[in-house]
Amino acid sequence: QVQLVESGGGLVQAGGSLRLSCAVSGSIFRISAMAWYRQAPGKQRDLVATISTGGRTNYADSVKARFTISRDNTKNTVYLQMNSLKPEDTAVYYCNADKQAGVRLNYWGQGTQVTVSS
């Protein structure tokens, strides 16, 4: 059974940093593109950053140069380093795994709250 478990959220002042982690159980990590999404209250869930199985990354314009996505295939974990945080980064952050080989399947974590105070 595949599970995605996020951690690392919390309350931080504007300008501060947080690092989110998403641990993936099961055997899909190495064959999955990974992504972070976020959803603010009353808004749709938006893509924040992606990383391919080969390590290629993409970012939403709103987080470029501030956030960094990375993956450790030895630990089945994807990270989101968030620097220079702004109040508008406040949201629930979700980890996503998009299995690329065989049957295409998509998995979500339960989310972790990030709150940035001004």
PDB file of C-alpha atoms in Angstrom:
ATOM      1  CA  GLN A   1       0.000   0.000   0.000  1.00  0.00           C
ATOM      2  CA  VAL A   2       1.326   3.405  -0.951  1.00  0.00           C
ATOM      3  CA  GLN A   3       1.352   6.183   1.606  1.00  0.00           C
ATOM      4  CA  LEU A   4       2.677   9.715   1.407  1.00  0.00           C
ATOM      5  CA  VAL A   5       3.375  11.404   4.733  1.00  0.00           C
ATOM      6  CA  GLU A   6       4.251  15.094   4.829  1.00  0.00           C
ATOM      7  CA  SER A   7       6.002  16.835   7.690  1.00  0.00           C
ATOM      8  CA  GLY A   8       7.780  20.092   8.438  1.00  0.00           C
ATOM      9  CA  GLY A   9       4.950  22.586   8.307  1.00  0.00           C
ATOM     10  CA  GLY A  10       4.384  25.202  10.953  1.00  0.00           C
ATOM     11  CA  LEU A  11       4.197  28.881  11.797  1.00  0.00           C
ATOM     12  CA  VAL A  12       6.985  31.180  10.647  1.00  0.00           C
ATOM     13  CA  GLN A  13       7.474  34.913  10.314  1.00  0.00           C
ATOM     14  CA  ALA A  14       7.714  36.559   6.929  1.00  0.00           C
ATOM     15  CA  GLY A  15      11.226  36.240   5.571  1.00  0.00           C
ATOM     16  CA  GLY A  16      11.800  32.965   7.366  1.00  0.00           C
ATOM     17  CA  SER A  17      12.369  29.455   6.071  1.00  0.00           C
ATOM     18  CA  LEU A  18      10.822  26.016   6.365  1.00  0.00           C
ATOM     19  CA  ARG A  19      11.655  22.652   4.885  1.00  0.00           C
ATOM     20  CA  LEU A  20       8.858  20.257   4.074  1.00  0.00           C
ATOM     21  CA  SER A  21       9.439  16.534   3.727  1.00  0.00           C
ATOM     22  CA  CYS A  22       7.296  13.854   2.141  1.00  0.00           C
ATOM     23  CA  ALA A  23       8.144  10.239   2.861  1.00  0.00           C
ATOM     24  CA  VAL A  24       6.743   7.700   0.409  1.00  0.00           C
ATOM     25  CA  SER A  25       6.144   4.123   1.460  1.00  0.00           C
ATOM     26  CA  GLY A  26       5.794   1.347  -1.034  1.00  0.00           C
ATOM     27  CA  SER A  27       7.873   0.694  -4.103  1.00  0.00           C
ATOM     28  CA  ILE A  28       6.808   3.522  -6.396  1.00  0.00           C
ATOM     29  CA  PHE A  29       9.138   6.349  -5.440  1.00  0.00           C
ATOM     30  CA  ARG A  30      11.894   5.798  -7.993  1.00  0.00           C
ATOM     31  CA  ILE A  31       9.378   5.537 -10.846  1.00  0.00           C
ATOM     32  CA  SER A  32       7.296   8.522  -9.791  1.00  0.00           C
ATOM     33  CA  ALA A  33       7.481  12.145 -10.679  1.00  0.00           C
ATOM     34  CA  MET A  34       6.963  14.059  -7.458  1.00  0.00           C
ATOM     35  CA  ALA A  35       5.287  17.386  -6.856  1.00  0.00           C
ATOM     36  CA  TRP A  36       4.212  19.812  -4.202  1.00  0.00           C
ATOM     37  CA  TYR A  37       0.858  21.574  -4.399  1.00  0.00           C
ATOM     38  CA  ARG A  38      -0.730  24.080  -2.070  1.00  0.00           C
ATOM     39  CA  GLN A  39      -4.234  25.193  -1.275  1.00  0.00           C
ATOM     40  CA  ALA A  40      -5.112  28.376   0.545  1.00  0.00           C
ATOM     41  CA  PRO A  41      -8.531  28.776   2.219  1.00  0.00           C
ATOM     42  CA  GLY A  42     -11.255  29.327  -0.336  1.00  0.00           C
ATOM     43  CA  LYS A  43      -8.896  28.814  -3.272  1.00  0.00           C
ATOM     44  CA  GLN A  44      -8.113  26.005  -5.670  1.00  0.00           C
ATOM     45  CA  ARG A  45      -5.177  23.675  -5.223  1.00  0.00           C
ATOM     46  CA  ASP A  46      -2.213  25.013  -7.180  1.00  0.00           C
ATOM     47  CA  LEU A  47       0.988  23.399  -8.378  1.00  0.00           C
ATOM     48  CA  VAL A  48       4.083  24.708  -6.588  1.00  0.00           C
ATOM     49  CA  ALA A  49       6.975  22.596  -7.870  1.00  0.00           C
ATOM     50  CA  THR A  50       7.710  19.333  -9.641  1.00  0.00           C
ATOM     51  CA  ILE A  51      10.691  17.032  -9.918  1.00  0.00           C
ATOM     52  CA  SER A  52      10.975  14.249 -12.470  1.00  0.00           C
ATOM     53  CA  THR A  53      12.389  10.788 -11.892  1.00  0.00           C
ATOM     54  CA  GLY A  54      15.601  12.116 -13.433  1.00  0.00           C
ATOM     55  CA  GLY A  55      15.744  15.186 -11.209  1.00  0.00           C
ATOM     56  CA  ARG A  56      14.478  17.848 -13.601  1.00  0.00           C
ATOM     57  CA  THR A  57      12.604  20.573 -11.733  1.00  0.00           C
ATOM     58  CA  ASN A  58       9.926  23.119 -12.506  1.00  0.00           C
ATOM     59  CA  TYR A  59       8.433  25.856 -10.369  1.00  0.00           C
ATOM     60  CA  ALA A  60       5.423  28.115 -10.273  1.00  0.00           C
ATOM     61  CA  ASP A  61       6.428  31.685 -11.083  1.00  0.00           C
ATOM     62  CA  SER A  62       5.335  32.811  -7.625  1.00  0.00           C
ATOM     63  CA  VAL A  63       7.963  30.662  -5.881  1.00  0.00           C
ATOM     64  CA  LYS A  64      10.884  30.712  -8.332  1.00  0.00           C
ATOM     65  CA  ALA A  65      14.199  31.641  -6.712  1.00  0.00           C
ATOM     66  CA  ARG A  66      12.666  31.148  -3.244  1.00  0.00           C
ATOM     67  CA  PHE A  67      11.673  27.461  -3.148  1.00  0.00           C
ATOM     68  CA  THR A  68      13.741  24.408  -4.044  1.00  0.00           C
ATOM     69  CA  ILE A  69      12.374  20.913  -4.629  1.00  0.00           C
ATOM     70  CA  SER A  70      14.691  17.932  -4.295  1.00  0.00           C
ATOM     71  CA  ARG A  71      14.467  14.178  -3.909  1.00  0.00           C
ATOM     72  CA  ASP A  72      16.498  11.499  -2.165  1.00  0.00           C
ATOM     73  CA  ASN A  73      15.894   8.146  -3.826  1.00  0.00           C
ATOM     74  CA  THR A  74      17.767   6.350  -1.041  1.00  0.00           C
ATOM     75  CA  LYS A  75      15.255   7.634   1.499  1.00  0.00           C
ATOM     76  CA  ASN A  76      12.136   7.633  -0.707  1.00  0.00           C
ATOM     77  CA  THR A  77      11.659  11.246   0.290  1.00  0.00           C
ATOM     78  CA  VAL A  78      10.975  14.489  -1.530  1.00  0.00           C
ATOM     79  CA  TYR A  79      11.712  17.861   0.019  1.00  0.00           C
ATOM     80  CA  LEU A  80      10.586  21.440  -0.451  1.00  0.00           C
ATOM     81  CA  GLN A  81      12.971  24.043   0.905  1.00  0.00           C
ATOM     82  CA  MET A  82      11.093  27.310   1.291  1.00  0.00           C
ATOM     83  CA  ASN A  83      13.044  30.521   1.838  1.00  0.00           C
ATOM     84  CA  SER A  84      12.028  34.173   2.025  1.00  0.00           C
ATOM     85  CA  LEU A  85       8.518  33.146   2.949  1.00  0.00           C
ATOM     86  CA  LYS A  86       5.663  35.600   2.447  1.00  0.00           C
ATOM     87  CA  PRO A  87       2.205  35.743   4.029  1.00  0.00           C
ATOM     88  CA  GLU A  88       0.738  34.762   0.663  1.00  0.00           C
ATOM     89  CA  ASP A  89       2.587  31.434   0.918  1.00  0.00           C
ATOM     90  CA  THR A  90       0.195  30.477   3.723  1.00  0.00           C
ATOM     91  CA  ALA A  91      -1.620  27.300   2.686  1.00  0.00           C
ATOM     92  CA  VAL A  92      -1.918  23.587   3.217  1.00  0.00           C
ATOM     93  CA  TYR A  93       0.895  21.955   1.253  1.00  0.00           C
ATOM     94  CA  TYR A  94       0.295  18.582  -0.347  1.00  0.00           C
ATOM     95  CA  CYS A  95       2.754  16.046  -1.689  1.00  0.00           C
ATOM     96  CA  ASN A  96       1.860  14.215  -4.904  1.00  0.00           C
ATOM     97  CA  ALA A  97       3.322  11.140  -6.561  1.00  0.00           C
ATOM     98  CA  ASP A  98       2.654  10.468 -10.230  1.00  0.00           C
ATOM     99  CA  LYS A  99       3.669   6.909 -11.037  1.00  0.00           C
ATOM    100  CA  GLN A 100       5.258   6.929 -14.477  1.00  0.00           C
ATOM    101  CA  ALA A 101       5.764   3.247 -15.302  1.00  0.00           C
ATOM    102  CA  GLY A 102       3.195   0.534 -15.841  1.00  0.00           C
ATOM    103  CA  VAL A 103      -0.313   1.516 -14.842  1.00  0.00           C
ATOM    104  CA  ARG A 104      -0.428   5.303 -14.366  1.00  0.00           C
ATOM    105  CA  LEU A 105      -1.505   6.058 -10.824  1.00  0.00           C
ATOM    106  CA  ASN A 106      -1.547   9.205  -8.739  1.00  0.00           C
ATOM    107  CA  TYR A 107      -1.249   9.518  -4.982  1.00  0.00           C
ATOM    108  CA  TRP A 108      -1.705  12.340  -2.470  1.00  0.00           C
ATOM    109  CA  GLY A 109      -0.500  12.983   1.041  1.00  0.00           C
ATOM    110  CA  GLN A 110      -2.715  14.327   3.804  1.00  0.00           C
ATOM    111  CA  GLY A 111      -1.227  17.816   3.726  1.00  0.00           C
ATOM    112  CA  THR A 112       0.755  19.964   6.122  1.00  0.00           C
ATOM    113  CA  GLN A 113      -0.162  23.490   7.185  1.00  0.00           C
ATOM    114  CA  VAL A 114       2.244  26.339   6.531  1.00  0.00           C
ATOM    115  CA  THR A 115       1.369  29.693   8.077  1.00  0.00           C
ATOM    116  CA  VAL A 116       3.470  32.794   7.441  1.00  0.00           C
ATOM    117  CA  SER A 117       2.813  35.758   9.697  1.00  0.00           C
ATOM    118  CA  SER A 118       3.479  39.329   8.637  1.00  0.00           C
TER     119      SER A 118
END
